[in-house]
mmCIF file of C-alpha atoms in Angstrom:
data_model
loop_
_atom_site.group_PDB
_atom_site.id
_atom_site.type_symbol
_atom_site.label_atom_id
_atom_site.label_comp_id
_atom_site.label_asym_id
_atom_site.label_seq_id
_atom_site.Cartn_x
_atom_site.Cartn_y
_atom_site.Cartn_z
ATOM 1 C CA MET A 1 13.555 -0.346 -22.037
ATOM 2 C CA ILE A 2 9.968 -0.289 -23.361
ATOM 3 C CA TYR A 3 9.890 3.499 -22.956
ATOM 4 C CA THR A 4 13.079 3.776 -25.010
ATOM 5 C CA LEU A 5 11.523 1.675 -27.789
ATOM 6 C CA SER A 6 8.858 4.342 -28.302
ATOM 7 C CA GLN A 7 11.496 6.595 -29.852
ATOM 8 C CA TYR A 8 12.032 4.152 -32.740
ATOM 9 C CA PHE A 9 8.398 3.682 -33.754
ATOM 10 C CA PRO A 10 6.552 6.077 -36.073
ATOM 11 C CA TYR A 11 3.450 5.690 -33.894
ATOM 12 C CA PRO A 12 4.409 6.411 -30.256
ATOM 13 C CA LEU A 13 2.362 3.587 -28.742
ATOM 14 C CA PHE A 14 4.883 2.856 -25.998
ATOM 15 C CA GLY A 15 5.142 6.520 -25.160
ATOM 16 C CA TYR A 16 1.682 6.508 -23.582
ATOM 17 C CA ILE A 17 1.685 6.091 -19.824
ATOM 18 C CA SER A 18 -1.586 4.142 -19.908
ATOM 19 C CA VAL A 19 -0.130 1.598 -22.355
ATOM 20 C CA ARG A 20 3.067 1.133 -20.388
ATOM 21 C CA ALA A 21 1.134 0.867 -17.111
ATOM 22 C CA GLY A 22 -0.896 -1.969 -18.647
ATOM 23 C CA ILE A 23 2.257 -3.672 -19.918
ATOM 24 C CA ALA A 24 3.899 -3.316 -16.482
ATOM 25 C CA PHE A 25 0.780 -4.814 -14.866
ATOM 26 C CA PHE A 26 0.885 -7.974 -16.975
ATOM 27 C CA ILE A 27 4.667 -8.374 -16.750
ATOM 28 C CA ALA A 28 4.476 -8.245 -12.941
ATOM 29 C CA LEU A 29 1.378 -10.484 -12.871
ATOM 30 C CA VAL A 30 2.912 -13.224 -15.019
ATOM 31 C CA LEU A 31 6.241 -13.010 -13.225
ATOM 32 C CA SER A 32 4.628 -13.291 -9.792
ATOM 33 C CA LEU A 33 2.494 -16.261 -10.876
ATOM 34 C CA ILE A 34 5.673 -18.004 -12.035
ATOM 35 C CA VAL A 35 7.846 -17.141 -9.024
ATOM 36 C CA PHE A 36 5.407 -17.626 -6.125
ATOM 37 C CA PRO A 37 4.966 -21.423 -6.403
ATOM 38 C CA ARG A 38 8.740 -21.803 -6.397
ATOM 39 C CA TYR A 39 9.141 -19.419 -3.489
ATOM 40 C CA ILE A 40 6.422 -21.174 -1.468
ATOM 41 C CA ALA A 41 8.115 -24.547 -1.995
ATOM 42 C CA TRP A 42 11.508 -23.088 -1.023
ATOM 43 C CA ALA A 43 10.092 -21.296 2.045
ATOM 44 C CA LYS A 44 8.421 -24.498 3.267
ATOM 45 C CA GLN A 45 11.673 -26.376 2.869
ATOM 46 C CA LYS A 46 13.553 -23.700 4.845
ATOM 47 C CA LYS A 47 10.714 -23.457 7.408
ATOM 48 C CA ALA A 48 10.360 -19.713 6.787
ATOM 49 C CA ASN A 49 6.942 -19.824 8.437
ATOM 50 C CA GLN A 50 4.790 -17.088 9.898
ATOM 51 C CA PRO A 51 5.062 -17.012 13.725
ATOM 52 C CA ILE A 52 1.555 -16.695 15.179
ATOM 53 C CA SER A 53 0.756 -14.419 18.124
ATOM 54 C CA LYS A 54 -0.079 -16.387 21.254
ATOM 55 C CA TYR A 55 -3.166 -14.192 21.680
ATOM 56 C CA VAL A 56 -4.723 -15.278 18.370
ATOM 57 C CA THR A 57 -5.476 -18.908 19.168
ATOM 58 C CA SER A 58 -7.850 -19.289 16.198
ATOM 59 C CA HIS A 59 -4.863 -18.962 13.836
ATOM 60 C CA GLU A 60 -2.872 -21.810 15.333
ATOM 61 C CA GLY A 61 -3.409 -23.851 12.157
ATOM 62 C CA LYS A 62 -1.626 -21.159 10.109
ATOM 63 C CA LYS A 63 1.712 -21.462 11.877
ATOM 64 C CA HIS A 64 3.199 -23.524 9.040
ATOM 65 C CA THR A 65 2.250 -21.007 6.348
ATOM 66 C CA PRO A 66 5.318 -19.403 4.709
ATOM 67 C CA THR A 67 5.807 -15.652 5.098
ATOM 68 C CA MET A 68 7.785 -12.814 3.441
ATOM 69 C CA GLY A 69 5.786 -13.106 0.236
ATOM 70 C CA GLY A 70 6.046 -9.328 0.098
ATOM 71 C CA ALA A 71 9.670 -9.682 -0.981
ATOM 72 C CA VAL A 72 8.516 -11.509 -4.109
ATOM 73 C CA PHE A 73 5.820 -9.084 -5.204
ATOM 74 C CA VAL A 74 8.030 -6.058 -4.487
ATOM 75 C CA LEU A 75 10.803 -7.504 -6.669
ATOM 76 C CA CYS A 76 8.310 -8.379 -9.422
ATOM 77 C CA ALA A 77 6.932 -4.827 -9.338
ATOM 78 C CA VAL A 78 10.418 -3.308 -9.426
ATOM 79 C CA PHE A 79 11.444 -5.486 -12.378
ATOM 80 C CA ALA A 80 8.307 -4.636 -14.372
ATOM 81 C CA THR A 81 8.773 -0.932 -13.609
ATOM 82 C CA LEU A 82 12.401 -0.964 -14.718
ATOM 83 C CA LEU A 83 11.291 -2.497 -18.029
ATOM 84 C CA SER A 84 8.341 -0.175 -18.613
ATOM 85 C CA GLY A 85 9.053 3.142 -16.924
ATOM 86 C CA ASP A 86 10.968 6.287 -17.801
ATOM 87 C CA LEU A 87 13.855 6.011 -15.345
ATOM 88 C CA SER A 88 14.825 9.641 -15.867
ATOM 89 C CA ASN A 89 11.607 10.614 -14.049
ATOM 90 C CA LEU A 90 12.497 11.477 -10.447
ATOM 91 C CA TYR A 91 8.951 10.885 -9.207
ATOM 92 C CA LEU A 92 9.194 7.307 -10.454
ATOM 93 C CA ILE A 93 12.603 6.947 -8.789
ATOM 94 C CA GLY A 94 11.042 8.213 -5.549
ATOM 95 C CA GLY A 95 8.372 5.524 -5.806
ATOM 96 C CA LEU A 96 10.992 2.825 -6.286
ATOM 97 C CA ILE A 97 12.963 4.111 -3.296
ATOM 98 C CA THR A 98 9.730 3.993 -1.274
ATOM 99 C CA ILE A 99 8.791 0.368 -1.935
ATOM 100 C CA ILE A 100 12.361 -0.923 -1.736
ATOM 101 C CA GLY A 101 13.187 1.074 1.407
ATOM 102 C CA PHE A 102 10.069 0.162 3.369
ATOM 103 C CA GLY A 103 10.251 -3.380 2.013
ATOM 104 C CA LEU A 104 13.773 -3.753 3.439
ATOM 105 C CA VAL A 105 12.624 -2.496 6.849
ATOM 106 C CA GLY A 106 9.854 -5.097 6.806
ATOM 107 C CA LEU A 107 12.242 -7.799 5.598
ATOM 108 C CA LYS A 108 14.587 -7.168 8.504
ATOM 109 C CA ASP A 109 11.640 -7.449 10.899
ATOM 110 C CA ASP A 110 10.320 -10.631 9.240
ATOM 111 C CA LEU A 111 13.739 -12.312 9.256
ATOM 112 C CA GLY A 112 14.074 -11.668 12.974
ATOM 113 C CA LYS A 113 10.656 -13.217 13.634
ATOM 114 C CA VAL A 114 11.364 -16.282 11.489
ATOM 115 C CA LEU A 115 14.856 -16.898 12.888
ATOM 116 C CA ASN A 116 13.660 -16.484 16.480
ATOM 117 C CA GLY A 117 10.420 -18.389 15.864
ATOM 118 C CA ASN A 118 8.541 -15.683 17.715
ATOM 119 C CA ASN A 119 6.054 -13.051 16.571
ATOM 120 C CA LEU A 120 7.872 -10.554 18.812
ATOM 121 C CA GLY A 121 11.355 -11.600 17.734
ATOM 122 C CA GLY A 122 11.809 -9.005 14.979
ATOM 123 C CA LEU A 123 12.741 -5.365 15.238
ATOM 124 C CA THR A 124 11.845 -3.519 18.411
ATOM 125 C CA PRO A 125 8.957 -1.052 17.962
ATOM 126 C CA ARG A 126 11.399 1.817 18.473
ATOM 127 C CA GLY A 127 13.946 0.459 15.996
ATOM 128 C CA LYS A 128 11.244 -0.161 13.400
ATOM 129 C CA PHE A 129 9.828 3.326 13.905
ATOM 130 C CA ILE A 130 13.238 4.968 13.486
ATOM 131 C CA LEU A 131 13.941 3.083 10.246
ATOM 132 C CA GLN A 132 10.513 4.066 8.904
ATOM 133 C CA ILE A 133 11.242 7.713 9.707
ATOM 134 C CA ILE A 134 14.589 7.505 7.890
ATOM 135 C CA ILE A 135 13.025 6.069 4.709
ATOM 136 C CA SER A 136 10.203 8.636 4.891
ATOM 137 C CA LEU A 137 12.677 11.492 5.250
ATOM 138 C CA VAL A 138 14.730 10.316 2.258
ATOM 139 C CA VAL A 139 11.635 10.299 0.022
ATOM 140 C CA VAL A 140 10.217 13.569 1.362
ATOM 141 C CA ILE A 141 13.546 15.401 1.010
ATOM 142 C CA LEU A 142 13.734 14.137 -2.586
ATOM 143 C CA LEU A 143 10.282 15.627 -3.273
ATOM 144 C CA ILE A 144 11.246 18.967 -1.752
ATOM 145 C CA ALA A 145 14.553 18.949 -3.652
ATOM 146 C CA ILE A 146 12.762 18.585 -7.005
ATOM 147 C CA ASP A 147 10.362 21.430 -6.107
ATOM 148 C CA PHE A 148 7.258 19.328 -5.674
ATOM 149 C CA PRO A 149 4.408 21.710 -4.719
ATOM 150 C CA THR A 150 3.808 21.938 -0.983
ATOM 151 C CA HIS A 151 0.232 23.245 -1.192
ATOM 152 C CA PHE A 152 -2.383 21.693 1.065
ATOM 153 C CA TYR A 153 -5.672 20.633 -0.535
ATOM 154 C CA LEU A 154 -8.989 19.535 0.907
ATOM 155 C CA PRO A 155 -11.640 17.410 -0.837
ATOM 156 C CA PHE A 156 -14.394 19.432 -2.591
ATOM 157 C CA PHE A 157 -12.134 22.517 -2.875
ATOM 158 C CA LYS A 158 -10.577 23.251 -6.257
ATOM 159 C CA ASN A 159 -7.992 25.698 -4.888
ATOM 160 C CA PRO A 160 -5.297 24.988 -2.288
ATOM 161 C CA ILE A 161 -6.106 25.967 1.287
ATOM 162 C CA PHE A 162 -2.568 27.175 2.043
ATOM 163 C CA ASP A 163 1.091 26.520 1.279
ATOM 164 C CA MET A 164 2.695 24.294 3.915
ATOM 165 C CA GLY A 165 6.237 25.269 2.923
ATOM 166 C CA TYR A 166 8.796 23.338 4.932
ATOM 167 C CA PHE A 167 6.048 22.169 7.297
ATOM 168 C CA ALA A 168 5.220 19.752 4.492
ATOM 169 C CA LEU A 169 8.223 17.685 5.578
ATOM 170 C CA PRO A 170 6.866 16.564 8.989
ATOM 171 C CA PHE A 171 3.334 16.335 7.589
ATOM 172 C CA TRP A 172 4.357 13.987 4.784
ATOM 173 C CA VAL A 173 6.536 11.930 7.131
ATOM 174 C CA MET A 174 3.472 11.545 9.365
ATOM 175 C CA ILE A 175 1.440 10.359 6.336
ATOM 176 C CA PHE A 176 4.083 7.705 5.622
ATOM 177 C CA LEU A 177 4.239 6.503 9.224
ATOM 178 C CA ALA A 178 0.466 6.408 9.694
ATOM 179 C CA THR A 179 -0.212 4.587 6.429
ATOM 180 C CA THR A 180 2.536 1.977 6.676
ATOM 181 C CA ASN A 181 1.540 1.032 10.204
ATOM 182 C CA ALA A 182 -2.172 1.028 9.327
ATOM 183 C CA VAL A 183 -1.638 -1.447 6.485
ATOM 184 C CA ASN A 184 0.575 -3.511 8.769
ATOM 185 C CA LEU A 185 -2.221 -3.737 11.378
ATOM 186 C CA THR A 186 -4.752 -4.766 8.718
ATOM 187 C CA ASP A 187 -2.667 -7.691 7.476
ATOM 188 C CA GLY A 188 -4.177 -10.253 9.814
ATOM 189 C CA LEU A 189 -6.470 -12.440 7.698
ATOM 190 C CA ASP A 190 -6.023 -14.198 4.352
ATOM 191 C CA GLY A 191 -6.219 -11.559 1.619
ATOM 192 C CA LEU A 192 -7.692 -8.961 3.981
ATOM 193 C CA ALA A 193 -5.034 -6.313 3.258
ATOM 194 C CA THR A 194 -4.326 -7.354 -0.330
ATOM 195 C CA VAL A 195 -7.568 -6.414 -2.088
ATOM 196 C CA PRO A 196 -8.122 -3.070 -0.281
ATOM 197 C CA SER A 197 -4.509 -2.265 -1.193
ATOM 198 C CA ILE A 198 -5.137 -3.025 -4.872
ATOM 199 C CA ILE A 199 -8.311 -0.910 -4.794
ATOM 200 C CA ALA A 200 -6.624 2.006 -2.989
ATOM 201 C CA LEU A 201 -3.600 1.948 -5.300
ATOM 202 C CA THR A 202 -5.851 1.846 -8.365
ATOM 203 C CA THR A 203 -7.784 4.888 -7.124
ATOM 204 C CA LEU A 204 -4.597 6.771 -6.286
ATOM 205 C CA GLY A 205 -3.039 5.745 -9.593
ATOM 206 C CA ILE A 206 -6.017 7.243 -11.447
ATOM 207 C CA ILE A 207 -5.838 10.444 -9.381
ATOM 208 C CA THR A 208 -2.092 10.821 -9.904
ATOM 209 C CA TYR A 209 -2.397 10.106 -13.622
ATOM 210 C CA MET A 210 -5.030 12.857 -13.879
ATOM 211 C CA THR A 211 -2.831 15.194 -11.830
ATOM 212 C CA GLY A 212 -0.010 14.742 -14.320
ATOM 213 C CA HIS A 213 -2.282 15.148 -17.373
ATOM 214 C CA ALA A 214 -2.797 18.751 -18.509
ATOM 215 C CA ILE A 215 -6.250 18.155 -20.054
ATOM 216 C CA PHE A 216 -7.734 15.821 -17.420
ATOM 217 C CA SER A 217 -6.469 17.943 -14.521
ATOM 218 C CA GLY A 218 -8.047 21.041 -16.064
ATOM 219 C CA TYR A 219 -11.351 19.262 -16.630
ATOM 220 C CA LEU A 220 -11.536 17.884 -13.080
ATOM 221 C CA LEU A 221 -10.109 21.034 -11.459
ATOM 222 C CA VAL A 222 -7.209 19.222 -9.808
ATOM 223 C CA PRO A 223 -3.666 20.618 -9.635
ATOM 224 C CA ASN A 224 -1.538 19.877 -12.685
ATOM 225 C CA ILE A 225 1.915 18.640 -11.662
ATOM 226 C CA LYS A 226 4.103 17.804 -14.608
ATOM 227 C CA GLY A 227 5.767 14.381 -14.499
ATOM 228 C CA VAL A 228 3.853 12.717 -11.661
ATOM 229 C CA GLY A 229 1.720 10.671 -14.071
ATOM 230 C CA GLU A 230 4.720 8.437 -14.795
ATOM 231 C CA VAL A 231 4.328 6.868 -11.347
ATOM 232 C CA ALA A 232 1.180 5.181 -12.673
ATOM 233 C CA ILE A 233 3.645 2.717 -14.262
ATOM 234 C CA LEU A 234 4.806 1.666 -10.804
ATOM 235 C CA VAL A 235 1.214 1.409 -9.572
ATOM 236 C CA GLY A 236 0.302 -0.789 -12.541
ATOM 237 C CA ALA A 237 3.293 -3.038 -11.882
ATOM 238 C CA PHE A 238 2.582 -3.214 -8.157
ATOM 239 C CA CYS A 239 -1.100 -4.054 -8.660
ATOM 240 C CA GLY A 240 -0.144 -6.768 -11.156
ATOM 241 C CA ALA A 241 2.282 -8.270 -8.650
ATOM 242 C CA LEU A 242 -0.386 -8.068 -5.924
ATOM 243 C CA PHE A 243 -2.900 -9.881 -8.147
ATOM 244 C CA GLY A 244 -0.349 -12.666 -8.587
ATOM 245 C CA PHE A 245 0.184 -12.735 -4.830
ATOM 246 C CA LEU A 246 -3.575 -12.818 -4.202
ATOM 247 C CA TRP A 247 -3.829 -16.031 -6.245
ATOM 248 C CA TYR A 248 -1.906 -17.737 -3.423
ATOM 249 C CA ASN A 249 -2.899 -15.450 -0.537
ATOM 250 C CA CYS A 250 -6.697 -15.750 -0.839
ATOM 251 C CA TYR A 251 -8.473 -17.903 1.741
ATOM 252 C CA PRO A 252 -7.042 -20.335 2.736
ATOM 253 C CA ALA A 253 -3.674 -18.643 2.258
ATOM 254 C CA GLU A 254 -0.638 -20.545 1.011
ATOM 255 C CA ILE A 255 1.645 -17.550 1.649
ATOM 256 C CA PHE A 256 1.622 -14.399 3.798
ATOM 257 C CA MET A 257 3.097 -11.052 2.767
ATOM 258 C CA GLY A 258 4.698 -10.335 6.138
ATOM 259 C CA ASP A 259 5.882 -6.885 7.156
ATOM 260 C CA THR A 260 8.002 -6.897 3.999
ATOM 261 C CA GLY A 261 4.842 -6.559 1.955
ATOM 262 C CA SER A 262 2.611 -4.527 4.274
ATOM 263 C CA LEU A 263 5.194 -1.789 4.847
ATOM 264 C CA ALA A 264 6.007 -1.569 1.130
ATOM 265 C CA ILE A 265 2.289 -1.328 0.288
ATOM 266 C CA GLY A 266 1.676 1.306 2.959
ATOM 267 C CA GLY A 267 4.667 3.301 1.786
ATOM 268 C CA LEU A 268 3.481 3.325 -1.820
ATOM 269 C CA ILE A 269 -0.096 4.248 -0.846
ATOM 270 C CA ALA A 270 1.233 7.185 1.214
ATOM 271 C CA TYR A 271 3.559 8.274 -1.605
ATOM 272 C CA MET A 272 0.744 8.205 -4.168
ATOM 273 C CA ALA A 273 -1.556 10.172 -1.850
ATOM 274 C CA ILE A 274 1.112 12.854 -1.504
ATOM 275 C CA LEU A 275 1.738 13.042 -5.262
ATOM 276 C CA GLY A 276 -1.992 13.249 -5.970
ATOM 277 C CA LYS A 277 -2.556 15.902 -3.284
ATOM 278 C CA SER A 278 -5.003 13.470 -1.664
ATOM 279 C CA GLU A 279 -3.582 13.212 1.841
ATOM 280 C CA ILE A 280 -6.943 13.966 3.481
ATOM 281 C CA LEU A 281 -8.947 11.969 0.927
ATOM 282 C CA LEU A 282 -6.735 9.036 1.934
ATOM 283 C CA LEU A 283 -8.981 8.650 4.992
ATOM 284 C CA LEU A 284 -11.738 7.518 2.618
ATOM 285 C CA ILE A 285 -9.518 5.730 0.091
ATOM 286 C CA GLY A 286 -7.876 3.677 2.835
ATOM 287 C CA ILE A 287 -10.978 3.366 4.989
ATOM 288 C CA ILE A 288 -10.316 -0.265 5.976
ATOM 289 C CA PHE A 289 -6.835 0.650 7.182
ATOM 290 C CA VAL A 290 -8.312 3.614 9.070
ATOM 291 C CA ILE A 291 -10.989 1.460 10.737
ATOM 292 C CA GLU A 292 -8.430 -1.144 11.811
ATOM 293 C CA THR A 293 -6.094 1.501 13.250
ATOM 294 C CA VAL A 294 -8.840 3.421 15.032
ATOM 295 C CA SER A 295 -10.074 0.170 16.610
ATOM 296 C CA VAL A 296 -6.620 -0.401 18.118
ATOM 297 C CA ILE A 297 -6.360 3.201 19.355
ATOM 298 C CA LEU A 298 -9.823 3.009 20.949
ATOM 299 C CA GLN A 299 -9.097 -0.380 22.516
ATOM 300 C CA VAL A 300 -5.788 0.691 24.044
ATOM 301 C CA GLY A 301 -7.127 4.087 25.129
ATOM 302 C CA SER A 302 -10.231 2.619 26.740
ATOM 303 C CA TYR A 303 -8.258 -0.047 28.598
ATOM 304 C CA LYS A 304 -5.735 2.464 29.947
ATOM 305 C CA LEU A 305 -8.316 5.080 30.950
ATOM 306 C CA ARG A 306 -11.240 2.925 32.089
ATOM 307 C CA GLY A 307 -9.775 -0.523 32.519
ATOM 308 C CA GLU A 308 -12.353 -1.860 30.057
ATOM 309 C CA ARG A 309 -12.156 -3.101 26.486
ATOM 310 C CA ILE A 310 -14.472 -1.846 23.747
ATOM 311 C CA PHE A 311 -13.891 -4.805 21.427
ATOM 312 C CA LEU A 312 -13.395 -8.466 22.210
ATOM 313 C CA MET A 313 -9.998 -8.068 20.538
ATOM 314 C CA ALA A 314 -8.257 -5.497 18.352
ATOM 315 C CA PRO A 315 -7.630 -4.912 15.475
ATOM 316 C CA ILE A 316 -11.321 -5.147 14.749
ATOM 317 C CA HIS A 317 -11.125 -8.138 12.384
ATOM 318 C CA HIS A 318 -10.185 -10.259 15.404
ATOM 319 C CA HIS A 319 -13.281 -8.920 17.191
ATOM 320 C CA PHE A 320 -15.477 -10.319 14.424
ATOM 321 C CA GLU A 321 -13.580 -13.607 14.540
ATOM 322 C CA LEU A 322 -14.395 -13.929 18.242
ATOM 323 C CA LYS A 323 -18.016 -13.084 17.385
ATOM 324 C CA LYS A 324 -17.910 -16.334 15.355
ATOM 325 C CA TRP A 325 -17.993 -14.702 11.916
ATOM 326 C CA ALA A 326 -16.437 -16.963 9.280
ATOM 327 C CA GLU A 327 -13.020 -15.674 8.222
ATOM 328 C CA ASN A 328 -13.888 -15.454 4.532
ATOM 329 C CA LYS A 329 -17.092 -13.526 5.382
ATOM 330 C CA ILE A 330 -15.093 -10.909 7.294
ATOM 331 C CA ILE A 331 -12.618 -10.622 4.435
ATOM 332 C CA VAL A 332 -15.185 -10.207 1.646
ATOM 333 C CA ARG A 333 -17.266 -7.701 3.615
ATOM 334 C CA PHE A 334 -14.182 -5.592 4.273
ATOM 335 C CA TRP A 335 -13.363 -5.758 0.534
ATOM 336 C CA MET A 336 -16.866 -4.505 -0.256
ATOM 337 C CA ILE A 337 -16.518 -1.566 2.131
ATOM 338 C CA SER A 338 -13.179 -0.674 0.560
ATOM 339 C CA PHE A 339 -14.606 -0.762 -2.970
ATOM 340 C CA LEU A 340 -17.586 1.438 -2.077
ATOM 341 C CA ALA A 341 -15.415 3.960 -0.226
ATOM 342 C CA ASN A 342 -13.029 4.280 -3.160
ATOM 343 C CA LEU A 343 -15.928 4.717 -5.556
ATOM 344 C CA LEU A 344 -17.114 7.618 -3.398
ATOM 345 C CA ALA A 345 -13.588 9.044 -3.360
ATOM 346 C CA LEU A 346 -13.484 9.121 -7.172
ATOM 347 C CA ILE A 347 -16.997 10.585 -7.391
ATOM 348 C CA SER A 348 -15.941 13.384 -5.037
ATOM 349 C CA PHE A 349 -13.771 14.856 -7.809
ATOM 350 C CA LYS A 350 -16.895 15.991 -9.625
ATOM 351 C CA PHE A 351 -17.966 18.061 -6.608
ATOM 352 C CA ARG A 352 -15.389 20.822 -6.728
#
């Protein structure tokens, strides 16, 4: 709607992606700040609480905290995007499919947990994995259908390394699966996943905006892909909705995002990394998610091979909890690491 208005003004203010991304941010922010208190009250009344794992005894006091807050911020982001974005842009449509699709997978898992009153009562790991693959395939096939470039880039190199061709399909699906599950593992403390997600999405939004801009892409020696910059509208809306969520999710949390939120966030981060040709740089942009995932892989691998644990508990934020670190100290330190890593990721664009 706002994009359409730009055609009736002599000065095309609303035609600028940066302006509409800012508008989408504040629409989603205000909407989420209005909706969340009402949702929290409703969720408490319906006892839609977060089931706590029996292995995390330190979180026993959080068992009455409502969950599925991700459904609220996803809807707020979608609404703001529909108002601000150019809906004829297929890259933007792909982004909407991503957050709605992965959000629905997470919602189904969360509903099962809440209704069964058990942290393991949602989707089976296999069922969840299959649904994630289906959503990933839908988005990836859409990208291939609209002739999105399949070149593979590495940080510090201005030219593509090679053309993946149809091998891009399994590679991009792997990016989706790895990222969604990494964000899901990180969502274990109040606000721990929220701020690194905002930071990562902001970085990827900037990269994708530059990729879609003929002048900026030429200056920074990044590939110029016409049309992808429009997805910055969705990123702006999503970050605005996440800021509204953070108001109630920061320590001590009044609401959790649940798998509904973590899978939607992971899906959008993966999608933006693909659009910005930053799949490998994502290791730095999403460093907190990488650290959390690697800690689980190392823990499981060590226990199976040697019968010994490396950490007191995995993911690694639980290790620091058992080391008697205050929860808010763990959270803020992880935020700081995320910010510094993303700053380095943006600086790396000048070394091409």
